[in-house]
Amino acid sequence: MGIGDASPSENQSAHKEKRDETTPLLPLKAEEEDGIHEFNGASFSGAVFNLSTTIVGAGIMALPASIKMLGIIPGILMIILVALLTEASIDMMVRCSHQAKITSYGWLMGDSFGQWGRIALQASVVINNIGVMIVYMIIISDVLSGTSTTGVHHRGIFEGWFGPHLWNSRPVVLLATTIFVFAPLVSFKRLDSLRYTSALSVALAVVFVVITAGIAILRLIEGTAEIPKLFPEIHEINSIWELFTAVPVLVTAYICHYNVHSIDNELEDRSQTKPIVRTSLALCSSVYVATSFFAYLLFGEGTLSDVLANFDSDLHIPFSSVFNDIVRVSYVVHVMLVFPIVFFALRLNLDGLLFPTSRHISHDNRRFTIITVSLLVVIYLAANFIPSIWDAFQFTGATAAVLIGFIFPAMIILRDSYGIATKRDKVLAVTMIVLAVLSNSVALYSDAMSIFYRKVEA
């Protein structure tokens, strides 16, 4: 047998893996107790809401702190630049996938770089999505139970209403949220089943932006708002390095690549994928720019890494406490509705890592339940021990997120296994890799130095 030959059992295994990669999350016809129900394809609006919900998650809460670090003008330009690069990287993935009739990101990486390419992608999605969902839980606990990560205690909603008690402590609130909210929502086996919760989550994000903008504009008219800095303050060389720590946060805010294929697979007309991506990115970028600008305008240099924690103070407007609670409750509900969208891709990729040749997870209720429960337990425990969303974002953004969003798509287009890459594609791919590696290497270095100096000072 030659080096390039494969045994019959290896061929069967590879065929089985490829077949399972192409299987939709649920068959188009599913037998249920009351008969046969047909799924004729997701709608344009449903796909836009699901992709937008994947994008606008917890990242929006850390963006005002990024703007505070970078300044208004560079910060907004960076938000727009990352959106354009995200659109380009998704377009690379989609064109290659449609050309080869590939229906998952993992299969695309495996087709281009073999088994280790698929494993690298799936491992990156698992790391990124676990990190992001830990952030979601931290935000929920910060808002409902309070936080003291900055040395100053910011009261949570329950603490403000009822005072501090065991039942509204961080562990108990997160446990109740996991059991009564997350567990039912992550039990769906098809992404399109979450289209209504996704639409509601996007609407709640818009409510947050509108209220924040309204309060900031009112404060500006009254002359009580602090004029924010337009450019970063640079005092020494370390100040320049610190600016790069905002890059992973910006990158993480746009990562949605792991759900693009799931959304694409459920469309009746797959030619709609490109306009769906552009519509979602335009919507999310508008929300990001508005939130970052008005939240920073409202809180100035006091803007926290999780800006929701700022909404426990006097906003210097009538009914300040009421608006504080509306903003925080609306966004906590938004985060709760985003959670199952991100969890969907996490479960699928972890299953692909652990059981690459088994039948699709949607057809194995036992495996589906074990993986779902195990992930919820891990995320819950981690959220109780990690204090800040900034720490989680910096790690996942500088490692797994940048691989998923920019480096892997660029590598696929440079490998050009399908002969569709233009010269412009390759130049853009090289540019994305260079920018991603340099900026995130500096960010990791700056983070490491910051942690080191904090320990020395302590």
Tab-separated table of C-alpha atoms in Angstrom:
chain	number	residue	atom	x	y	z
A	1	MET	CA	0.000	0.000	0.000
A	2	GLY	CA	1.418	3.414	-0.977
A	3	ILE	CA	1.930	6.322	1.397
A	4	GLY	CA	-1.001	8.244	-0.079
A	5	ASP	CA	-3.364	5.248	0.029
A	6	ALA	CA	-5.974	4.851	2.748
A	7	SER	CA	-7.442	1.628	4.089
A	8	PRO	CA	-11.123	0.855	3.450
A	9	SER	CA	-11.937	1.549	7.133
A	10	GLU	CA	-10.197	4.960	6.925
A	11	ASN	CA	-12.129	5.805	3.770
A	12	GLN	CA	-15.424	4.832	5.439
A	13	SER	CA	-14.540	6.946	8.470
A	14	ALA	CA	-13.685	9.954	6.300
A	15	HIS	CA	-16.880	9.507	4.291
A	16	LYS	CA	-18.922	9.285	7.478
A	17	GLU	CA	-17.287	12.428	8.887
A	18	LYS	CA	-17.934	14.366	5.679
A	19	ARG	CA	-21.517	13.115	5.529
A	20	ASP	CA	-22.154	14.218	9.113
A	21	GLU	CA	-20.580	17.625	8.432
A	22	THR	CA	-23.061	18.165	5.607
A	23	THR	CA	-26.082	17.052	7.610
A	24	PRO	CA	-28.272	20.015	8.601
A	25	LEU	CA	-28.748	20.530	12.307
A	26	LEU	CA	-32.193	19.046	11.795
A	27	PRO	CA	-33.614	17.293	8.740
A	28	LEU	CA	-35.912	19.396	6.578
A	29	LYS	CA	-38.733	17.102	7.632
A	30	ALA	CA	-38.941	16.008	11.220
A	31	GLU	CA	-41.331	13.406	12.526
A	32	GLU	CA	-43.117	14.520	15.663
A	33	GLU	CA	-45.971	13.130	17.691
A	34	ASP	CA	-48.607	15.056	15.760
A	35	GLY	CA	-47.275	14.272	12.311
A	36	ILE	CA	-44.744	15.558	9.764
A	37	HIS	CA	-43.650	19.190	9.976
A	38	GLU	CA	-41.796	20.763	7.089
A	39	PHE	CA	-39.075	23.403	7.404
A	40	ASN	CA	-38.947	25.307	4.104
A	41	GLY	CA	-35.984	27.522	4.864
A	42	ALA	CA	-35.208	30.489	7.096
A	43	SER	CA	-36.400	33.955	6.048
A	44	PHE	CA	-34.114	36.886	5.207
A	45	SER	CA	-35.194	38.805	8.313
A	46	GLY	CA	-34.866	35.747	10.562
A	47	ALA	CA	-31.324	35.143	9.295
A	48	VAL	CA	-30.398	38.812	9.803
A	49	PHE	CA	-31.693	38.724	13.388
A	50	ASN	CA	-29.863	35.471	14.188
A	51	LEU	CA	-26.566	36.719	12.748
A	52	SER	CA	-26.972	40.150	14.367
A	53	THR	CA	-27.652	38.474	17.709
A	54	THR	CA	-24.490	36.410	17.272
A	55	ILE	CA	-22.534	39.648	16.719
A	56	VAL	CA	-24.137	42.006	19.244
A	57	GLY	CA	-23.480	40.153	22.434
A	58	ALA	CA	-21.451	41.201	25.436
A	59	GLY	CA	-18.872	42.998	23.274
A	60	ILE	CA	-21.052	46.081	23.172
A	61	MET	CA	-20.588	46.528	26.939
A	62	ALA	CA	-16.781	46.711	26.692
A	63	LEU	CA	-16.670	49.004	23.620
A	64	PRO	CA	-17.202	52.271	25.564
A	65	ALA	CA	-14.088	51.414	27.634
A	66	SER	CA	-12.209	50.839	24.362
A	67	ILE	CA	-13.320	54.251	23.106
A	68	LYS	CA	-12.169	55.782	26.404
A	69	MET	CA	-8.743	54.262	25.826
A	70	LEU	CA	-8.437	55.110	22.111
A	71	GLY	CA	-10.316	58.430	21.966
A	72	ILE	CA	-13.518	59.163	20.027
A	73	ILE	CA	-12.080	59.517	16.510
A	74	PRO	CA	-9.592	56.579	16.437
A	75	GLY	CA	-12.090	54.420	18.361
A	76	ILE	CA	-14.966	54.924	15.919
A	77	LEU	CA	-12.631	54.468	12.940
A	78	MET	CA	-11.412	51.180	14.444
A	79	ILE	CA	-15.001	49.945	14.904
A	80	ILE	CA	-15.708	50.644	11.220
A	81	LEU	CA	-12.394	49.117	10.059
A	82	VAL	CA	-12.970	45.872	11.977
A	83	ALA	CA	-16.505	45.675	10.516
A	84	LEU	CA	-15.129	45.995	6.958
A	85	LEU	CA	-12.460	43.355	7.611
A	86	THR	CA	-15.108	41.062	9.116
A	87	GLU	CA	-17.296	41.414	6.007
A	88	ALA	CA	-14.290	40.596	3.799
A	89	SER	CA	-13.311	37.521	5.836
A	90	ILE	CA	-16.876	36.136	5.851
A	91	ASP	CA	-17.110	36.722	2.094
A	92	MET	CA	-13.930	34.652	1.632
A	93	MET	CA	-15.455	31.790	3.623
A	94	VAL	CA	-18.829	31.894	1.885
A	95	ARG	CA	-17.414	32.011	-1.667
A	96	CYS	CA	-15.137	29.041	-1.018
A	97	SER	CA	-17.943	27.099	0.680
A	98	HIS	CA	-20.446	27.703	-2.109
A	99	GLN	CA	-17.869	26.797	-4.759
A	100	ALA	CA	-17.137	23.422	-3.112
A	101	LYS	CA	-20.676	22.876	-1.741
A	102	ILE	CA	-19.304	22.856	1.803
A	103	THR	CA	-21.767	23.403	4.646
A	104	SER	CA	-19.661	24.003	7.764
A	105	TYR	CA	-16.643	26.057	8.802
A	106	GLY	CA	-14.989	22.941	10.236
A	107	TRP	CA	-15.399	21.033	6.975
A	108	LEU	CA	-14.024	24.040	5.058
A	109	MET	CA	-10.883	24.116	7.225
A	110	GLY	CA	-10.597	20.329	7.001
A	111	ASP	CA	-10.950	20.405	3.215
A	112	SER	CA	-8.194	23.031	2.940
A	113	PHE	CA	-5.760	21.873	5.638
A	114	GLY	CA	-6.760	18.332	6.530
A	115	GLN	CA	-7.834	16.896	9.866
A	116	TRP	CA	-5.614	19.229	11.913
A	117	GLY	CA	-7.133	22.252	10.208
A	118	ARG	CA	-10.604	21.132	11.262
A	119	ILE	CA	-9.430	20.427	14.810
A	120	ALA	CA	-7.721	23.834	15.077
A	121	LEU	CA	-10.921	25.608	13.994
A	122	GLN	CA	-13.210	23.637	16.278
A	123	ALA	CA	-10.889	24.085	19.260
A	124	SER	CA	-10.754	27.841	18.604
A	125	VAL	CA	-14.561	28.076	18.478
A	126	VAL	CA	-14.832	26.127	21.740
A	127	ILE	CA	-12.308	28.411	23.504
A	128	ASN	CA	-13.839	31.594	22.086
A	129	ASN	CA	-17.453	30.706	22.794
A	130	ILE	CA	-16.813	29.440	26.314
A	131	GLY	CA	-14.995	32.721	27.018
A	132	VAL	CA	-17.814	34.793	25.539
A	133	MET	CA	-20.521	32.963	27.482
A	134	ILE	CA	-18.557	33.334	30.711
A	135	VAL	CA	-18.611	37.072	29.943
A	136	TYR	CA	-22.411	36.907	29.498
A	137	MET	CA	-22.797	35.356	32.932
A	138	ILE	CA	-20.425	37.902	34.503
A	139	ILE	CA	-22.529	40.721	33.027
A	140	ILE	CA	-25.725	39.148	34.373
A	141	SER	CA	-24.208	38.811	37.837
A	142	ASP	CA	-22.752	42.370	37.739
A	143	VAL	CA	-26.147	43.824	36.880
A	144	LEU	CA	-28.384	41.703	39.121
A	145	SER	CA	-26.049	41.084	42.078
A	146	GLY	CA	-23.506	43.932	41.879
A	147	THR	CA	-19.725	44.114	41.382
A	148	SER	CA	-16.693	45.384	43.295
A	149	THR	CA	-13.948	44.715	40.713
A	150	THR	CA	-12.819	48.365	40.602
A	151	GLY	CA	-12.478	48.685	44.368
A	152	VAL	CA	-15.786	50.561	44.521
A	153	HIS	CA	-18.942	48.517	45.057
A	154	HIS	CA	-21.614	48.976	42.377
A	155	ARG	CA	-24.952	47.705	43.581
A	156	GLY	CA	-26.924	45.246	41.501
A	157	ILE	CA	-30.625	45.631	40.743
A	158	PHE	CA	-31.758	43.047	43.302
A	159	GLU	CA	-29.439	44.472	45.922
A	160	GLY	CA	-30.792	47.961	45.256
A	161	TRP	CA	-34.405	46.798	45.501
A	162	PHE	CA	-34.208	44.344	48.407
A	163	GLY	CA	-30.819	44.847	50.033
A	164	PRO	CA	-28.010	42.243	50.184
A	165	HIS	CA	-29.237	38.691	50.825
A	166	LEU	CA	-28.007	35.181	50.135
A	167	TRP	CA	-30.727	34.606	47.555
A	168	ASN	CA	-29.560	37.561	45.396
A	169	SER	CA	-25.845	36.762	45.672
A	170	ARG	CA	-23.838	36.065	42.523
A	171	PRO	CA	-23.759	32.227	42.745
A	172	VAL	CA	-27.484	31.897	43.482
A	173	VAL	CA	-28.620	34.369	40.815
A	174	LEU	CA	-26.454	32.710	38.163
A	175	LEU	CA	-27.643	29.238	39.189
A	176	ALA	CA	-31.287	30.297	38.869
A	177	THR	CA	-30.592	31.938	35.492
A	178	THR	CA	-28.846	28.796	34.236
A	179	ILE	CA	-31.638	26.441	35.296
A	180	PHE	CA	-34.719	28.488	34.428
A	181	VAL	CA	-33.552	30.569	31.433
A	182	PHE	CA	-30.510	29.064	29.707
A	183	ALA	CA	-31.390	25.372	30.022
A	184	PRO	CA	-34.729	25.680	28.152
A	185	LEU	CA	-33.307	27.988	25.454
A	186	VAL	CA	-30.276	25.802	24.633
A	187	SER	CA	-32.470	22.723	24.211
A	188	PHE	CA	-33.498	23.723	20.653
A	189	LYS	CA	-31.790	21.759	17.881
A	190	ARG	CA	-32.301	24.195	14.989
A	191	LEU	CA	-30.979	27.753	14.893
A	192	ASP	CA	-34.062	29.112	13.136
A	193	SER	CA	-36.118	28.119	16.181
A	194	LEU	CA	-34.486	31.062	17.971
A	195	ARG	CA	-35.452	33.694	15.375
A	196	TYR	CA	-38.095	35.314	17.597
A	197	THR	CA	-35.863	35.514	20.657
A	198	SER	CA	-33.134	36.894	18.383
A	199	ALA	CA	-35.449	39.614	17.067
A	200	LEU	CA	-36.353	40.528	20.648
A	201	SER	CA	-32.681	40.609	21.687
A	202	VAL	CA	-31.810	43.008	18.843
A	203	ALA	CA	-34.771	45.216	19.811
A	204	LEU	CA	-33.558	45.306	23.433
A	205	ALA	CA	-30.068	46.313	22.290
A	206	VAL	CA	-31.642	49.185	20.354
A	207	VAL	CA	-33.620	50.183	23.483
A	208	PHE	CA	-30.329	50.362	25.387
A	209	VAL	CA	-28.766	52.563	22.690
A	210	VAL	CA	-31.786	54.892	22.430
A	211	ILE	CA	-32.032	55.485	26.192
A	212	THR	CA	-28.275	55.970	26.586
A	213	ALA	CA	-28.199	58.399	23.634
A	214	GLY	CA	-31.221	60.320	24.942
A	215	ILE	CA	-29.711	60.785	28.411
A	216	ALA	CA	-26.305	61.780	26.997
A	217	ILE	CA	-27.822	64.348	24.611
A	218	LEU	CA	-29.957	65.814	27.422
A	219	ARG	CA	-26.891	66.102	29.653
A	220	LEU	CA	-24.944	67.701	26.800
A	221	ILE	CA	-27.688	70.299	26.230
A	222	GLU	CA	-27.758	71.081	29.946
A	223	GLY	CA	-23.985	71.427	30.000
A	224	THR	CA	-23.499	68.716	32.637
A	225	ALA	CA	-21.822	66.168	30.356
A	226	GLU	CA	-18.059	65.815	30.334
A	227	ILE	CA	-16.557	66.562	26.909
A	228	PRO	CA	-14.740	63.355	25.932
A	229	LYS	CA	-11.246	63.304	24.500
A	230	LEU	CA	-11.031	62.965	20.722
A	231	PHE	CA	-7.610	61.266	20.680
A	232	PRO	CA	-5.726	59.078	23.172
A	233	GLU	CA	-3.470	60.585	25.790
A	234	ILE	CA	0.090	59.325	25.239
A	235	HIS	CA	2.593	60.135	27.994
A	236	GLU	CA	5.243	57.462	27.440
A	237	ILE	CA	6.009	54.402	25.337
A	238	ASN	CA	3.922	52.171	27.637
A	239	SER	CA	0.887	54.311	26.822
A	240	ILE	CA	1.220	53.282	23.166
A	241	TRP	CA	1.410	49.574	24.020
A	242	GLU	CA	-1.660	49.855	26.239
A	243	LEU	CA	-3.716	51.134	23.292
A	244	PHE	CA	-3.354	47.732	21.632
A	245	THR	CA	-5.219	46.050	24.501
A	246	ALA	CA	-8.416	47.493	22.995
A	247	VAL	CA	-7.870	45.547	19.745
A	248	PRO	CA	-8.907	42.092	21.089
A	249	VAL	CA	-12.110	43.632	22.482
A	250	LEU	CA	-12.969	45.118	19.067
A	251	VAL	CA	-12.181	41.820	17.330
A	252	THR	CA	-14.329	39.808	19.745
A	253	ALA	CA	-17.247	42.210	19.232
A	254	TYR	CA	-17.609	41.103	15.580
A	255	ILE	CA	-16.923	37.365	15.762
A	256	CYS	CA	-19.881	35.532	14.220
A	257	HIS	CA	-18.122	33.321	11.675
A	258	TYR	CA	-18.925	30.089	13.498
A	259	ASN	CA	-22.670	30.582	12.893
A	260	VAL	CA	-22.511	31.791	9.278
A	261	HIS	CA	-22.693	28.289	7.816
A	262	SER	CA	-25.567	27.262	10.097
A	263	ILE	CA	-27.539	30.300	8.937
A	264	ASP	CA	-26.495	29.757	5.304
A	265	ASN	CA	-27.583	26.092	5.424
A	266	GLU	CA	-31.073	26.982	6.618
A	267	LEU	CA	-31.717	29.535	3.828
A	268	GLU	CA	-33.977	28.545	0.965
A	269	ASP	CA	-31.926	30.792	-1.361
A	270	ARG	CA	-28.223	30.723	-0.429
A	271	SER	CA	-27.478	33.679	-2.716
A	272	GLN	CA	-29.017	35.807	0.052
A	273	THR	CA	-26.085	35.095	2.389
A	274	LYS	CA	-23.954	38.035	1.255
A	275	PRO	CA	-26.697	40.704	1.636
A	276	ILE	CA	-27.673	39.124	4.976
A	277	VAL	CA	-24.094	39.485	6.225
A	278	ARG	CA	-23.842	43.084	5.013
A	279	THR	CA	-27.199	44.034	6.520
A	280	SER	CA	-26.269	42.469	9.865
A	281	LEU	CA	-22.855	44.125	9.983
A	282	ALA	CA	-24.308	47.531	9.049
A	283	LEU	CA	-26.950	47.194	11.782
A	284	CYS	CA	-24.451	46.049	14.403
A	285	SER	CA	-21.845	48.680	13.490
A	286	SER	CA	-24.468	51.407	13.887
A	287	VAL	CA	-25.393	50.048	17.316
A	288	TYR	CA	-21.706	49.796	18.301
A	289	VAL	CA	-20.786	53.332	17.220
A	290	ALA	CA	-23.862	54.854	18.882
A	291	THR	CA	-23.387	52.913	22.122
A	292	SER	CA	-19.656	53.633	22.377
A	293	PHE	CA	-20.016	57.339	21.650
A	294	PHE	CA	-23.012	58.105	23.867
A	295	ALA	CA	-21.973	55.880	26.792
A	296	TYR	CA	-18.510	57.472	26.843
A	297	LEU	CA	-20.119	60.917	26.529
A	298	LEU	CA	-22.357	60.080	29.477
A	299	PHE	CA	-19.758	58.650	31.870
A	300	GLY	CA	-16.479	60.135	30.566
A	301	GLU	CA	-13.287	58.883	32.205
A	302	GLY	CA	-15.401	57.034	34.771
A	303	THR	CA	-16.537	54.539	32.103
A	304	LEU	CA	-16.031	50.991	33.437
A	305	SER	CA	-14.941	47.901	31.493
A	306	ASP	CA	-18.565	46.729	31.803
A	307	VAL	CA	-20.472	49.968	31.147
A	308	LEU	CA	-23.676	48.475	32.546
A	309	ALA	CA	-22.108	48.714	36.001
A	310	ASN	CA	-22.086	52.518	35.536
A	311	PHE	CA	-25.883	52.548	35.546
A	312	ASP	CA	-26.141	52.396	39.337
A	313	SER	CA	-25.244	56.067	39.817
A	314	ASP	CA	-27.150	59.350	39.642
A	315	LEU	CA	-27.578	60.281	35.958
A	316	HIS	CA	-28.542	63.855	36.939
A	317	ILE	CA	-31.893	63.621	35.185
A	318	PRO	CA	-35.468	63.182	36.463
A	319	PHE	CA	-36.355	59.560	37.313
A	320	SER	CA	-32.672	58.601	37.157
A	321	SER	CA	-33.125	55.355	39.107
A	322	VAL	CA	-35.989	54.287	36.844
A	323	PHE	CA	-33.913	54.785	33.694
A	324	ASN	CA	-30.978	53.001	35.325
A	325	ASP	CA	-33.122	49.946	35.978
A	326	ILE	CA	-34.725	49.991	32.504
A	327	VAL	CA	-31.306	50.108	30.821
A	328	ARG	CA	-29.843	47.334	32.941
A	329	VAL	CA	-32.847	45.015	32.838
A	330	SER	CA	-33.272	45.402	29.069
A	331	TYR	CA	-29.658	44.554	28.400
A	332	VAL	CA	-29.539	41.643	30.820
A	333	VAL	CA	-32.532	40.129	29.008
A	334	HIS	CA	-30.723	40.794	25.699
A	335	VAL	CA	-27.654	38.903	26.940
A	336	MET	CA	-29.837	36.022	28.127
A	337	LEU	CA	-31.348	35.745	24.638
A	338	VAL	CA	-27.944	35.908	22.927
A	339	PHE	CA	-26.569	33.078	25.064
A	340	PRO	CA	-28.329	30.187	23.219
A	341	ILE	CA	-27.178	31.481	19.810
A	342	VAL	CA	-23.515	31.305	20.828
A	343	PHE	CA	-24.061	28.080	22.770
A	344	PHE	CA	-25.481	26.485	19.609
A	345	ALA	CA	-22.129	26.746	17.797
A	346	LEU	CA	-20.146	25.803	20.910
A	347	ARG	CA	-22.024	22.523	21.379
A	348	LEU	CA	-21.760	21.635	17.685
A	349	ASN	CA	-17.980	22.223	17.551
A	350	LEU	CA	-17.207	20.515	20.855
A	351	ASP	CA	-19.160	17.478	19.669
A	352	GLY	CA	-17.171	17.567	16.414
A	353	LEU	CA	-13.934	17.550	18.417
A	354	LEU	CA	-14.905	14.739	20.757
A	355	PHE	CA	-16.961	12.558	18.374
A	356	PRO	CA	-15.823	13.363	14.813
A	357	THR	CA	-17.093	10.113	13.299
A	358	SER	CA	-20.295	9.669	15.286
A	359	ARG	CA	-23.734	10.417	13.903
A	360	HIS	CA	-24.908	14.023	14.079
A	361	ILE	CA	-25.550	15.247	17.622
A	362	SER	CA	-29.153	16.221	16.791
A	363	HIS	CA	-29.934	12.528	16.275
A	364	ASP	CA	-28.391	11.393	19.591
A	365	ASN	CA	-30.432	12.731	22.514
A	366	ARG	CA	-28.149	11.193	25.148
A	367	ARG	CA	-24.995	12.813	23.748
A	368	PHE	CA	-26.883	16.062	23.163
A	369	THR	CA	-27.986	16.173	26.817
A	370	ILE	CA	-24.608	15.208	28.326
A	371	ILE	CA	-22.661	17.810	26.319
A	372	THR	CA	-25.268	20.516	26.974
A	373	VAL	CA	-25.339	19.953	30.741
A	374	SER	CA	-21.536	19.649	30.997
A	375	LEU	CA	-20.978	22.939	29.162
A	376	LEU	CA	-23.530	24.775	31.290
A	377	VAL	CA	-21.822	23.545	34.475
A	378	VAL	CA	-18.333	24.592	33.283
A	379	ILE	CA	-19.512	28.054	32.188
A	380	TYR	CA	-21.424	28.585	35.442
A	381	LEU	CA	-18.422	27.649	37.627
A	382	ALA	CA	-15.986	29.797	35.627
A	383	ALA	CA	-18.282	32.835	35.784
A	384	ASN	CA	-18.189	32.652	39.582
A	385	PHE	CA	-14.382	32.837	39.672
A	386	ILE	CA	-13.495	35.310	36.885
A	387	PRO	CA	-14.132	38.865	38.161
A	388	SER	CA	-13.981	41.081	35.045
A	389	ILE	CA	-15.275	40.923	31.472
A	390	TRP	CA	-12.211	42.889	30.317
A	391	ASP	CA	-9.871	40.053	31.390
A	392	ALA	CA	-11.974	37.452	29.571
A	393	PHE	CA	-12.266	39.564	26.404
A	394	GLN	CA	-8.544	40.276	26.218
A	395	PHE	CA	-7.671	36.581	26.379
A	396	THR	CA	-10.269	35.223	23.945
A	397	GLY	CA	-9.970	38.215	21.585
A	398	ALA	CA	-6.192	37.988	21.285
A	399	THR	CA	-6.180	34.216	20.720
A	400	ALA	CA	-9.178	32.205	19.535
A	401	ALA	CA	-11.297	35.087	18.221
A	402	VAL	CA	-8.616	36.481	15.924
A	403	LEU	CA	-7.983	32.992	14.522
A	404	ILE	CA	-11.682	32.372	13.807
A	405	GLY	CA	-12.401	35.827	12.412
A	406	PHE	CA	-9.354	36.707	10.362
A	407	ILE	CA	-6.400	34.305	10.274
A	408	PHE	CA	-8.240	31.100	9.298
A	409	PRO	CA	-10.357	32.717	6.510
A	410	ALA	CA	-7.214	34.419	5.163
A	411	MET	CA	-5.319	31.114	5.196
A	412	ILE	CA	-8.154	29.417	3.304
A	413	ILE	CA	-8.103	32.044	0.552
A	414	LEU	CA	-4.280	31.929	0.323
A	415	ARG	CA	-4.372	28.119	0.040
A	416	ASP	CA	-6.985	28.607	-2.724
A	417	SER	CA	-7.951	24.944	-2.970
A	418	TYR	CA	-10.925	25.937	-5.163
A	419	GLY	CA	-9.165	28.271	-7.604
A	420	ILE	CA	-11.381	31.314	-6.934
A	421	ALA	CA	-8.964	33.715	-5.180
A	422	THR	CA	-8.146	36.937	-7.014
A	423	LYS	CA	-4.966	38.975	-6.559
A	424	ARG	CA	-6.982	41.439	-4.455
A	425	ASP	CA	-8.199	38.567	-2.251
A	426	LYS	CA	-4.645	37.400	-1.595
A	427	VAL	CA	-3.319	40.886	-0.849
A	428	LEU	CA	-6.198	41.452	1.560
A	429	ALA	CA	-5.621	38.033	3.161
A	430	VAL	CA	-1.930	38.740	3.775
A	431	THR	CA	-2.807	42.175	5.168
A	432	MET	CA	-5.356	40.656	7.571
A	433	ILE	CA	-2.870	38.074	8.849
A	434	VAL	CA	-0.096	40.652	9.376
A	435	LEU	CA	-2.413	43.111	11.150
A	436	ALA	CA	-3.952	40.362	13.302
A	437	VAL	CA	-0.630	38.823	14.366
A	438	LEU	CA	1.146	42.129	15.080
A	439	SER	CA	-1.689	43.898	16.918
A	440	ASN	CA	-2.676	40.909	19.034
A	441	SER	CA	0.938	39.986	19.861
A	442	VAL	CA	1.451	43.513	21.193
A	443	ALA	CA	-1.873	43.277	23.064
A	444	LEU	CA	-0.863	40.004	24.727
A	445	TYR	CA	2.536	41.460	25.647
A	446	SER	CA	0.918	44.569	27.117
A	447	ASP	CA	-1.594	42.456	29.074
A	448	ALA	CA	1.198	40.255	30.447
A	449	MET	CA	3.238	43.308	31.535
A	450	SER	CA	0.156	44.850	33.143
A	451	ILE	CA	-0.541	41.679	35.171
A	452	PHE	CA	3.143	41.455	36.164
A	453	TYR	CA	3.291	45.050	37.413
A	454	ARG	CA	0.002	44.630	39.302
A	455	LYS	CA	1.499	41.665	41.168
A	456	VAL	CA	4.736	43.558	41.888
A	457	GLU	CA	2.791	46.555	43.263
A	458	ALA	CA	0.641	44.248	45.366
